[in-house]
Amino acid sequence: MKKNFLSMAILAVVVSMSSCGGGSSFEGDVKKFGNMRCKAQQLAAKDQSDEKVKKELEDLQKEMETYGDEMSKKYEKDKDNKEMEAKADKIMKDIMDKCK
């Protein structure tokens, strides 16, 4: 259930962020979210019966949700910009490809 929530939250934020514009600030925002997503993936791969891991993942999910909401508002006017969407997708892919 929590894994599904995280996946849905990530998807919603990535879609909303990936359709955004704004230059290097935009790139930094996408990179920050990508790094959060990588950390969430790493935590999800750990032993979920470990309370410390569960707490850290829950805290990260809350942080990602808050950050995603902020970014959706920040880039709302640019949500149909296909060029920025492609740029965000590439940045996110690069980060996730390096995520171990």
PDB file of N, CA and C in Angstrom:
ATOM      1  N   MET A   1       0.820  -1.192   0.000  1.00  0.00           N
ATOM      2  CA  MET A   1       0.000   0.000   0.000  1.00  0.00           C
ATOM      3  C   MET A   1       0.867   1.260   0.000  1.00  0.00           C
ATOM      4  N   LYS A   2       1.841   1.335   0.914  1.00  0.00           N
ATOM      5  CA  LYS A   2       2.705   2.498   0.979  1.00  0.00           C
ATOM      6  C   LYS A   2       3.550   2.612  -0.278  1.00  0.00           C
ATOM      7  N   LYS A   3       3.964   1.460  -0.813  1.00  0.00           N
ATOM      8  CA  LYS A   3       4.769   1.476  -2.027  1.00  0.00           C
ATOM      9  C   LYS A   3       3.941   2.017  -3.189  1.00  0.00           C
ATOM     10  N   ASN A   4       2.664   1.635  -3.254  1.00  0.00           N
ATOM     11  CA  ASN A   4       1.780   2.158  -4.294  1.00  0.00           C
ATOM     12  C   ASN A   4       1.581   3.656  -4.127  1.00  0.00           C
ATOM     13  N   PHE A   5       1.408   4.099  -2.894  1.00  0.00           N
ATOM     14  CA  PHE A   5       1.243   5.527  -2.635  1.00  0.00           C
ATOM     15  C   PHE A   5       2.478   6.285  -3.094  1.00  0.00           C
ATOM     16  N   LEU A   6       3.653   5.765  -2.761  1.00  0.00           N
ATOM     17  CA  LEU A   6       4.897   6.416  -3.147  1.00  0.00           C
ATOM     18  C   LEU A   6       5.008   6.475  -4.660  1.00  0.00           C
ATOM     19  N   SER A   7       4.702   5.377  -5.324  1.00  0.00           N
ATOM     20  CA  SER A   7       4.774   5.351  -6.785  1.00  0.00           C
ATOM     21  C   SER A   7       3.824   6.370  -7.396  1.00  0.00           C
ATOM     22  N   MET A   8       2.616   6.441  -6.863  1.00  0.00           N
ATOM     23  CA  MET A   8       1.638   7.395  -7.389  1.00  0.00           C
ATOM     24  C   MET A   8       2.078   8.829  -7.117  1.00  0.00           C
ATOM     25  N   ALA A   9       2.610   9.072  -5.932  1.00  0.00           N
ATOM     26  CA  ALA A   9       3.068  10.417  -5.590  1.00  0.00           C
ATOM     27  C   ALA A   9       4.229  10.827  -6.484  1.00  0.00           C
ATOM     28  N   ILE A  10       5.154   9.903  -6.684  1.00  0.00           N
ATOM     29  CA  ILE A  10       6.300  10.187  -7.545  1.00  0.00           C
ATOM     30  C   ILE A  10       5.821  10.477  -8.962  1.00  0.00           C
ATOM     31  N   LEU A  11       4.947   9.636  -9.465  1.00  0.00           N
ATOM     32  CA  LEU A  11       4.442   9.822 -10.819  1.00  0.00           C
ATOM     33  C   LEU A  11       3.749  11.172 -10.968  1.00  0.00           C
ATOM     34  N   ALA A  12       2.919  11.525 -10.015  1.00  0.00           N
ATOM     35  CA  ALA A  12       2.195  12.795 -10.089  1.00  0.00           C
ATOM     36  C   ALA A  12       3.155  13.979 -10.083  1.00  0.00           C
ATOM     37  N   VAL A  13       4.159  13.924  -9.224  1.00  0.00           N
ATOM     38  CA  VAL A  13       5.101  15.029  -9.130  1.00  0.00           C
ATOM     39  C   VAL A  13       5.985  15.087 -10.363  1.00  0.00           C
ATOM     40  N   VAL A  14       6.454  13.945 -10.817  1.00  0.00           N
ATOM     41  CA  VAL A  14       7.315  13.923 -11.993  1.00  0.00           C
ATOM     42  C   VAL A  14       6.563  14.457 -13.206  1.00  0.00           C
ATOM     43  N   VAL A  15       5.334  14.024 -13.377  1.00  0.00           N
ATOM     44  CA  VAL A  15       4.545  14.502 -14.511  1.00  0.00           C
ATOM     45  C   VAL A  15       4.338  16.004 -14.404  1.00  0.00           C
ATOM     46  N   SER A  16       3.998  16.470 -13.220  1.00  0.00           N
ATOM     47  CA  SER A  16       3.759  17.904 -13.072  1.00  0.00           C
ATOM     48  C   SER A  16       5.052  18.698 -13.211  1.00  0.00           C
ATOM     49  N   MET A  17       6.142  18.163 -12.709  1.00  0.00           N
ATOM     50  CA  MET A  17       7.417  18.859 -12.823  1.00  0.00           C
ATOM     51  C   MET A  17       8.002  18.730 -14.214  1.00  0.00           C
ATOM     52  N   SER A  18       7.787  17.603 -14.843  1.00  0.00           N
ATOM     53  CA  SER A  18       8.398  17.380 -16.138  1.00  0.00           C
ATOM     54  C   SER A  18       7.768  18.245 -17.210  1.00  0.00           C
ATOM     55  N   SER A  19       6.652  18.852 -16.913  1.00  0.00           N
ATOM     56  CA  SER A  19       6.026  19.718 -17.900  1.00  0.00           C
ATOM     57  C   SER A  19       6.276  21.182 -17.569  1.00  0.00           C
ATOM     58  N   CYS A  20       7.389  21.470 -16.945  1.00  0.00           N
ATOM     59  CA  CYS A  20       7.630  22.802 -16.428  1.00  0.00           C
ATOM     60  C   CYS A  20       8.788  23.487 -17.136  1.00  0.00           C
ATOM     61  N   GLY A  21       8.931  24.791 -16.886  1.00  0.00           N
ATOM     62  CA  GLY A  21      10.032  25.549 -17.452  1.00  0.00           C
ATOM     63  C   GLY A  21      10.706  26.392 -16.398  1.00  0.00           C
ATOM     64  N   GLY A  22      11.782  27.101 -16.810  1.00  0.00           N
ATOM     65  CA  GLY A  22      12.387  28.027 -15.882  1.00  0.00           C
ATOM     66  C   GLY A  22      13.886  27.970 -15.777  1.00  0.00           C
ATOM     67  N   GLY A  23      14.599  27.319 -16.673  1.00  0.00           N
ATOM     68  CA  GLY A  23      16.042  27.377 -16.680  1.00  0.00           C
ATOM     69  C   GLY A  23      16.701  26.573 -15.596  1.00  0.00           C
ATOM     70  N   SER A  24      17.832  27.097 -15.092  1.00  0.00           N
ATOM     71  CA  SER A  24      18.647  26.337 -14.151  1.00  0.00           C
ATOM     72  C   SER A  24      17.918  26.082 -12.835  1.00  0.00           C
ATOM     73  N   SER A  25      17.031  26.983 -12.449  1.00  0.00           N
ATOM     74  CA  SER A  25      16.228  26.739 -11.255  1.00  0.00           C
ATOM     75  C   SER A  25      15.383  25.487 -11.459  1.00  0.00           C
ATOM     76  N   PHE A  26      14.817  25.381 -12.650  1.00  0.00           N
ATOM     77  CA  PHE A  26      14.027  24.208 -13.010  1.00  0.00           C
ATOM     78  C   PHE A  26      14.889  22.951 -12.946  1.00  0.00           C
ATOM     79  N   GLU A  27      16.081  23.012 -13.540  1.00  0.00           N
ATOM     80  CA  GLU A  27      16.977  21.854 -13.526  1.00  0.00           C
ATOM     81  C   GLU A  27      17.320  21.458 -12.098  1.00  0.00           C
ATOM     82  N   GLY A  28      17.605  22.431 -11.259  1.00  0.00           N
ATOM     83  CA  GLY A  28      17.913  22.150  -9.862  1.00  0.00           C
ATOM     84  C   GLY A  28      16.746  21.518  -9.130  1.00  0.00           C
ATOM     85  N   ASP A  29      15.549  21.996  -9.430  1.00  0.00           N
ATOM     86  CA  ASP A  29      14.351  21.437  -8.806  1.00  0.00           C
ATOM     87  C   ASP A  29      14.143  19.981  -9.222  1.00  0.00           C
ATOM     88  N   VAL A  30      14.328  19.705 -10.516  1.00  0.00           N
ATOM     89  CA  VAL A  30      14.167  18.331 -11.007  1.00  0.00           C
ATOM     90  C   VAL A  30      15.238  17.429 -10.406  1.00  0.00           C
ATOM     91  N   LYS A  31      16.475  17.927 -10.331  1.00  0.00           N
ATOM     92  CA  LYS A  31      17.561  17.133  -9.743  1.00  0.00           C
ATOM     93  C   LYS A  31      17.277  16.836  -8.269  1.00  0.00           C
ATOM     94  N   LYS A  32      16.795  17.832  -7.554  1.00  0.00           N
ATOM     95  CA  LYS A  32      16.486  17.625  -6.131  1.00  0.00           C
ATOM     96  C   LYS A  32      15.430  16.539  -5.972  1.00  0.00           C
ATOM     97  N   PHE A  33      14.375  16.611  -6.789  1.00  0.00           N
ATOM     98  CA  PHE A  33      13.334  15.597  -6.689  1.00  0.00           C
ATOM     99  C   PHE A  33      13.863  14.237  -7.137  1.00  0.00           C
ATOM    100  N   GLY A  34      14.707  14.229  -8.157  1.00  0.00           N
ATOM    101  CA  GLY A  34      15.301  12.974  -8.618  1.00  0.00           C
ATOM    102  C   GLY A  34      16.132  12.319  -7.527  1.00  0.00           C
ATOM    103  N   ASN A  35      16.877  13.123  -6.798  1.00  0.00           N
ATOM    104  CA  ASN A  35      17.679  12.586  -5.697  1.00  0.00           C
ATOM    105  C   ASN A  35      16.795  12.048  -4.577  1.00  0.00           C
ATOM    106  N   MET A  36      15.677  12.719  -4.322  1.00  0.00           N
ATOM    107  CA  MET A  36      14.720  12.201  -3.333  1.00  0.00           C
ATOM    108  C   MET A  36      14.151  10.865  -3.805  1.00  0.00           C
ATOM    109  N   ARG A  37      13.822  10.809  -5.080  1.00  0.00           N
ATOM    110  CA  ARG A  37      13.252   9.583  -5.651  1.00  0.00           C
ATOM    111  C   ARG A  37      14.258   8.430  -5.562  1.00  0.00           C
ATOM    112  N   CYS A  38      15.523   8.722  -5.829  1.00  0.00           N
ATOM    113  CA  CYS A  38      16.572   7.707  -5.720  1.00  0.00           C
ATOM    114  C   CYS A  38      16.668   7.201  -4.283  1.00  0.00           C
ATOM    115  N   LYS A  39      16.669   8.133  -3.338  1.00  0.00           N
ATOM    116  CA  LYS A  39      16.757   7.736  -1.933  1.00  0.00           C
ATOM    117  C   LYS A  39      15.558   6.881  -1.534  1.00  0.00           C
ATOM    118  N   ALA A  40      14.376   7.236  -2.030  1.00  0.00           N
ATOM    119  CA  ALA A  40      13.171   6.448  -1.733  1.00  0.00           C
ATOM    120  C   ALA A  40      13.310   5.037  -2.291  1.00  0.00           C
ATOM    121  N   GLN A  41      13.861   4.926  -3.480  1.00  0.00           N
ATOM    122  CA  GLN A  41      14.072   3.610  -4.091  1.00  0.00           C
ATOM    123  C   GLN A  41      15.052   2.789  -3.260  1.00  0.00           C
ATOM    124  N   GLN A  42      16.113   3.432  -2.792  1.00  0.00           N
ATOM    125  CA  GLN A  42      17.101   2.738  -1.964  1.00  0.00           C
ATOM    126  C   GLN A  42      16.483   2.283  -0.648  1.00  0.00           C
ATOM    127  N   LEU A  43      15.691   3.133  -0.034  1.00  0.00           N
ATOM    128  CA  LEU A  43      15.040   2.769   1.225  1.00  0.00           C
ATOM    129  C   LEU A  43      14.022   1.654   1.019  1.00  0.00           C
ATOM    130  N   ALA A  44      13.301   1.699  -0.094  1.00  0.00           N
ATOM    131  CA  ALA A  44      12.300   0.666  -0.380  1.00  0.00           C
ATOM    132  C   ALA A  44      12.953  -0.701  -0.561  1.00  0.00           C
ATOM    133  N   ALA A  45      14.211  -0.709  -0.970  1.00  0.00           N
ATOM    134  CA  ALA A  45      14.923  -1.968  -1.180  1.00  0.00           C
ATOM    135  C   ALA A  45      15.451  -2.553   0.132  1.00  0.00           C
ATOM    136  N   LYS A  46      15.453  -1.755   1.186  1.00  0.00           N
ATOM    137  CA  LYS A  46      15.942  -2.230   2.481  1.00  0.00           C
ATOM    138  C   LYS A  46      14.857  -3.014   3.211  1.00  0.00           C
ATOM    139  N   ASP A  47      15.259  -3.623   4.323  1.00  0.00           N
ATOM    140  CA  ASP A  47      14.350  -4.421   5.149  1.00  0.00           C
ATOM    141  C   ASP A  47      13.248  -3.535   5.731  1.00  0.00           C
ATOM    142  N   GLN A  48      12.021  -3.735   5.267  1.00  0.00           N
ATOM    143  CA  GLN A  48      10.902  -2.902   5.694  1.00  0.00           C
ATOM    144  C   GLN A  48      10.420  -3.220   7.108  1.00  0.00           C
ATOM    145  N   SER A  49      10.938  -4.276   7.697  1.00  0.00           N
ATOM    146  CA  SER A  49      10.577  -4.568   9.084  1.00  0.00           C
ATOM    147  C   SER A  49      11.426  -3.752  10.057  1.00  0.00           C
ATOM    148  N   ASP A  50      12.477  -3.122   9.557  1.00  0.00           N
ATOM    149  CA  ASP A  50      13.334  -2.262  10.364  1.00  0.00           C
ATOM    150  C   ASP A  50      12.598  -0.932  10.589  1.00  0.00           C
ATOM    151  N   GLU A  51      12.308  -0.636  11.838  1.00  0.00           N
ATOM    152  CA  GLU A  51      11.531   0.562  12.178  1.00  0.00           C
ATOM    153  C   GLU A  51      12.230   1.844  11.735  1.00  0.00           C
ATOM    154  N   LYS A  52      13.554   1.872  11.832  1.00  0.00           N
ATOM    155  CA  LYS A  52      14.304   3.060  11.424  1.00  0.00           C
ATOM    156  C   LYS A  52      14.121   3.305   9.921  1.00  0.00           C
ATOM    157  N   VAL A  53      14.182   2.244   9.128  1.00  0.00           N
ATOM    158  CA  VAL A  53      14.000   2.349   7.681  1.00  0.00           C
ATOM    159  C   VAL A  53      12.582   2.819   7.366  1.00  0.00           C
ATOM    160  N   LYS A  54      11.599   2.227   8.042  1.00  0.00           N
ATOM    161  CA  LYS A  54      10.200   2.609   7.816  1.00  0.00           C
ATOM    162  C   LYS A  54       9.980   4.086   8.130  1.00  0.00           C
ATOM    163  N   LYS A  55      10.526   4.547   9.243  1.00  0.00           N
ATOM    164  CA  LYS A  55      10.375   5.942   9.655  1.00  0.00           C
ATOM    165  C   LYS A  55      11.047   6.872   8.646  1.00  0.00           C
ATOM    166  N   GLU A  56      12.254   6.507   8.225  1.00  0.00           N
ATOM    167  CA  GLU A  56      12.979   7.332   7.265  1.00  0.00           C
ATOM    168  C   GLU A  56      12.218   7.418   5.936  1.00  0.00           C
ATOM    169  N   LEU A  57      11.659   6.301   5.495  1.00  0.00           N
ATOM    170  CA  LEU A  57      10.892   6.279   4.253  1.00  0.00           C
ATOM    171  C   LEU A  57       9.616   7.113   4.383  1.00  0.00           C
ATOM    172  N   GLU A  58       8.933   7.000   5.512  1.00  0.00           N
ATOM    173  CA  GLU A  58       7.722   7.803   5.738  1.00  0.00           C
ATOM    174  C   GLU A  58       8.046   9.293   5.732  1.00  0.00           C
ATOM    175  N   ASP A  59       9.134   9.669   6.408  1.00  0.00           N
ATOM    176  CA  ASP A  59       9.538  11.073   6.442  1.00  0.00           C
ATOM    177  C   ASP A  59       9.881  11.573   5.039  1.00  0.00           C
ATOM    178  N   LEU A  60      10.585  10.749   4.278  1.00  0.00           N
ATOM    179  CA  LEU A  60      10.956  11.121   2.918  1.00  0.00           C
ATOM    180  C   LEU A  60       9.717  11.258   2.032  1.00  0.00           C
ATOM    181  N   GLN A  61       8.758  10.363   2.198  1.00  0.00           N
ATOM    182  CA  GLN A  61       7.518  10.446   1.417  1.00  0.00           C
ATOM    183  C   GLN A  61       6.788  11.757   1.695  1.00  0.00           C
ATOM    184  N   LYS A  62       6.749  12.157   2.956  1.00  0.00           N
ATOM    185  CA  LYS A  62       6.104  13.423   3.317  1.00  0.00           C
ATOM    186  C   LYS A  62       6.850  14.600   2.691  1.00  0.00           C
ATOM    187  N   GLU A  63       8.178  14.548   2.760  1.00  0.00           N
ATOM    188  CA  GLU A  63       9.001  15.606   2.178  1.00  0.00           C
ATOM    189  C   GLU A  63       8.789  15.687   0.662  1.00  0.00           C
ATOM    190  N   MET A  64       8.729  14.520   0.017  1.00  0.00           N
ATOM    191  CA  MET A  64       8.521  14.483  -1.430  1.00  0.00           C
ATOM    192  C   MET A  64       7.145  15.036  -1.802  1.00  0.00           C
ATOM    193  N   GLU A  65       6.153  14.710  -1.020  1.00  0.00           N
ATOM    194  CA  GLU A  65       4.798  15.193  -1.292  1.00  0.00           C
ATOM    195  C   GLU A  65       4.738  16.713  -1.159  1.00  0.00           C
ATOM    196  N   THR A  66       5.334  17.232  -0.103  1.00  0.00           N
ATOM    197  CA  THR A  66       5.358  18.679   0.115  1.00  0.00           C
ATOM    198  C   THR A  66       6.118  19.378  -1.003  1.00  0.00           C
ATOM    199  N   TYR A  67       7.284  18.840  -1.333  1.00  0.00           N
ATOM    200  CA  TYR A  67       8.108  19.430  -2.393  1.00  0.00           C
ATOM    201  C   TYR A  67       7.378  19.365  -3.737  1.00  0.00           C
ATOM    202  N   GLY A  68       6.742  18.252  -4.005  1.00  0.00           N
ATOM    203  CA  GLY A  68       5.983  18.098  -5.246  1.00  0.00           C
ATOM    204  C   GLY A  68       4.858  19.114  -5.359  1.00  0.00           C
ATOM    205  N   ASP A  69       4.158  19.345  -4.253  1.00  0.00           N
ATOM    206  CA  ASP A  69       3.088  20.352  -4.245  1.00  0.00           C
ATOM    207  C   ASP A  69       3.654  21.745  -4.529  1.00  0.00           C
ATOM    208  N   GLU A  70       4.793  22.050  -3.904  1.00  0.00           N
ATOM    209  CA  GLU A  70       5.434  23.348  -4.128  1.00  0.00           C
ATOM    210  C   GLU A  70       5.827  23.513  -5.592  1.00  0.00           C
ATOM    211  N   MET A  71       6.397  22.473  -6.172  1.00  0.00           N
ATOM    212  CA  MET A  71       6.851  22.541  -7.559  1.00  0.00           C
ATOM    213  C   MET A  71       5.673  22.611  -8.531  1.00  0.00           C
ATOM    214  N   SER A  72       4.599  21.927  -8.215  1.00  0.00           N
ATOM    215  CA  SER A  72       3.403  21.998  -9.069  1.00  0.00           C
ATOM    216  C   SER A  72       2.876  23.430  -9.127  1.00  0.00           C
ATOM    217  N   LYS A  73       2.877  24.108  -7.983  1.00  0.00           N
ATOM    218  CA  LYS A  73       2.424  25.499  -7.941  1.00  0.00           C
ATOM    219  C   LYS A  73       3.422  26.412  -8.647  1.00  0.00           C
ATOM    220  N   LYS A  74       4.700  26.182  -8.404  1.00  0.00           N
ATOM    221  CA  LYS A  74       5.750  27.025  -8.975  1.00  0.00           C
ATOM    222  C   LYS A  74       5.730  26.986 -10.499  1.00  0.00           C
ATOM    223  N   TYR A  75       5.508  25.809 -11.070  1.00  0.00           N
ATOM    224  CA  TYR A  75       5.595  25.640 -12.520  1.00  0.00           C
ATOM    225  C   TYR A  75       4.237  25.445 -13.191  1.00  0.00           C
ATOM    226  N   GLU A  76       3.177  25.800 -12.518  1.00  0.00           N
ATOM    227  CA  GLU A  76       1.827  25.565 -13.044  1.00  0.00           C
ATOM    228  C   GLU A  76       1.622  26.180 -14.430  1.00  0.00           C
ATOM    229  N   LYS A  77       2.146  27.372 -14.659  1.00  0.00           N
ATOM    230  CA  LYS A  77       1.926  28.053 -15.936  1.00  0.00           C
ATOM    231  C   LYS A  77       2.669  27.395 -17.098  1.00  0.00           C
ATOM    232  N   ASP A  78       3.625  26.533 -16.812  1.00  0.00           N
ATOM    233  CA  ASP A  78       4.442  25.906 -17.850  1.00  0.00           C
ATOM    234  C   ASP A  78       4.112  24.442 -18.075  1.00  0.00           C
ATOM    235  N   LYS A  79       2.978  23.984 -17.597  1.00  0.00           N
ATOM    236  CA  LYS A  79       2.723  22.547 -17.620  1.00  0.00           C
ATOM    237  C   LYS A  79       2.531  21.948 -19.009  1.00  0.00           C
ATOM    238  N   ASP A  80       2.374  22.754 -20.047  1.00  0.00           N
ATOM    239  CA  ASP A  80       2.232  22.223 -21.405  1.00  0.00           C
ATOM    240  C   ASP A  80       3.495  22.400 -22.245  1.00  0.00           C
ATOM    241  N   ASN A  81       4.605  22.746 -21.629  1.00  0.00           N
ATOM    242  CA  ASN A  81       5.861  22.981 -22.339  1.00  0.00           C
ATOM    243  C   ASN A  81       6.562  21.646 -22.601  1.00  0.00           C
ATOM    244  N   LYS A  82       6.455  21.152 -23.824  1.00  0.00           N
ATOM    245  CA  LYS A  82       6.997  19.828 -24.184  1.00  0.00           C
ATOM    246  C   LYS A  82       8.520  19.800 -24.136  1.00  0.00           C
ATOM    247  N   GLU A  83       9.167  20.915 -24.461  1.00  0.00           N
ATOM    248  CA  GLU A  83      10.627  20.976 -24.432  1.00  0.00           C
ATOM    249  C   GLU A  83      11.142  20.787 -23.001  1.00  0.00           C
ATOM    250  N   MET A  84      10.502  21.456 -22.061  1.00  0.00           N
ATOM    251  CA  MET A  84      10.918  21.322 -20.667  1.00  0.00           C
ATOM    252  C   MET A  84      10.571  19.942 -20.131  1.00  0.00           C
ATOM    253  N   GLU A  85       9.481  19.377 -20.600  1.00  0.00           N
ATOM    254  CA  GLU A  85       9.108  18.024 -20.195  1.00  0.00           C
ATOM    255  C   GLU A  85      10.190  17.032 -20.615  1.00  0.00           C
ATOM    256  N   ALA A  86      10.668  17.174 -21.849  1.00  0.00           N
ATOM    257  CA  ALA A  86      11.719  16.282 -22.345  1.00  0.00           C
ATOM    258  C   ALA A  86      13.005  16.470 -21.545  1.00  0.00           C
ATOM    259  N   LYS A  87      13.313  17.712 -21.213  1.00  0.00           N
ATOM    260  CA  LYS A  87      14.518  18.005 -20.431  1.00  0.00           C
ATOM    261  C   LYS A  87      14.421  17.382 -19.033  1.00  0.00           C
ATOM    262  N   ALA A  88      13.262  17.518 -18.416  1.00  0.00           N
ATOM    263  CA  ALA A  88      13.052  16.941 -17.083  1.00  0.00           C
ATOM    264  C   ALA A  88      13.144  15.419 -17.131  1.00  0.00           C
ATOM    265  N   ASP A  89      12.556  14.825 -18.161  1.00  0.00           N
ATOM    266  CA  ASP A  89      12.617  13.367 -18.301  1.00  0.00           C
ATOM    267  C   ASP A  89      14.059  12.892 -18.408  1.00  0.00           C
ATOM    268  N   LYS A  90      14.883  13.626 -19.174  1.00  0.00           N
ATOM    269  CA  LYS A  90      16.287  13.242 -19.337  1.00  0.00           C
ATOM    270  C   LYS A  90      17.049  13.374 -18.016  1.00  0.00           C
ATOM    271  N   ILE A  91      16.837  14.476 -17.319  1.00  0.00           N
ATOM    272  CA  ILE A  91      17.503  14.680 -16.027  1.00  0.00           C
ATOM    273  C   ILE A  91      17.113  13.564 -15.055  1.00  0.00           C
ATOM    274  N   MET A  92      15.820  13.272 -14.981  1.00  0.00           N
ATOM    275  CA  MET A  92      15.337  12.235 -14.065  1.00  0.00           C
ATOM    276  C   MET A  92      15.903  10.870 -14.444  1.00  0.00           C
ATOM    277  N   LYS A  93      15.934  10.574 -15.740  1.00  0.00           N
ATOM    278  CA  LYS A  93      16.468   9.289 -16.201  1.00  0.00           C
ATOM    279  C   LYS A  93      17.943   9.165 -15.839  1.00  0.00           C
ATOM    280  N   ASP A  94      18.714  10.234 -16.053  1.00  0.00           N
ATOM    281  CA  ASP A  94      20.139  10.209 -15.717  1.00  0.00           C
ATOM    282  C   ASP A  94      20.349   9.931 -14.229  1.00  0.00           C
ATOM    283  N   ILE A  95      19.576  10.577 -13.397  1.00  0.00           N
ATOM    284  CA  ILE A  95      19.701  10.378 -11.950  1.00  0.00           C
ATOM    285  C   ILE A  95      19.324   8.952 -11.569  1.00  0.00           C
ATOM    286  N   MET A  96      18.214   8.474 -12.092  1.00  0.00           N
ATOM    287  CA  MET A  96      17.747   7.134 -11.729  1.00  0.00           C
ATOM    288  C   MET A  96      18.646   6.038 -12.306  1.00  0.00           C
ATOM    289  N   ASP A  97      19.267   6.291 -13.458  1.00  0.00           N
ATOM    290  CA  ASP A  97      20.212   5.318 -14.018  1.00  0.00           C
ATOM    291  C   ASP A  97      21.433   5.152 -13.116  1.00  0.00           C
ATOM    292  N   LYS A  98      21.829   6.233 -12.444  1.00  0.00           N
ATOM    293  CA  LYS A  98      22.985   6.190 -11.545  1.00  0.00           C
ATOM    294  C   LYS A  98      22.620   5.715 -10.142  1.00  0.00           C
ATOM    295  N   CYS A  99      21.348   5.660  -9.852  1.00  0.00           N
ATOM    296  CA  CYS A  99      20.872   5.302  -8.514  1.00  0.00           C
ATOM    297  C   CYS A  99      21.102   3.820  -8.253  1.00  0.00           C
ATOM    298  N   LYS A 100      21.815   3.505  -7.212  1.00  0.00           N
ATOM    299  CA  LYS A 100      22.096   2.115  -6.844  1.00  0.00           C
ATOM    300  C   LYS A 100      21.582   1.851  -5.451  1.00  0.00           C
TER     301      LYS A 100
END
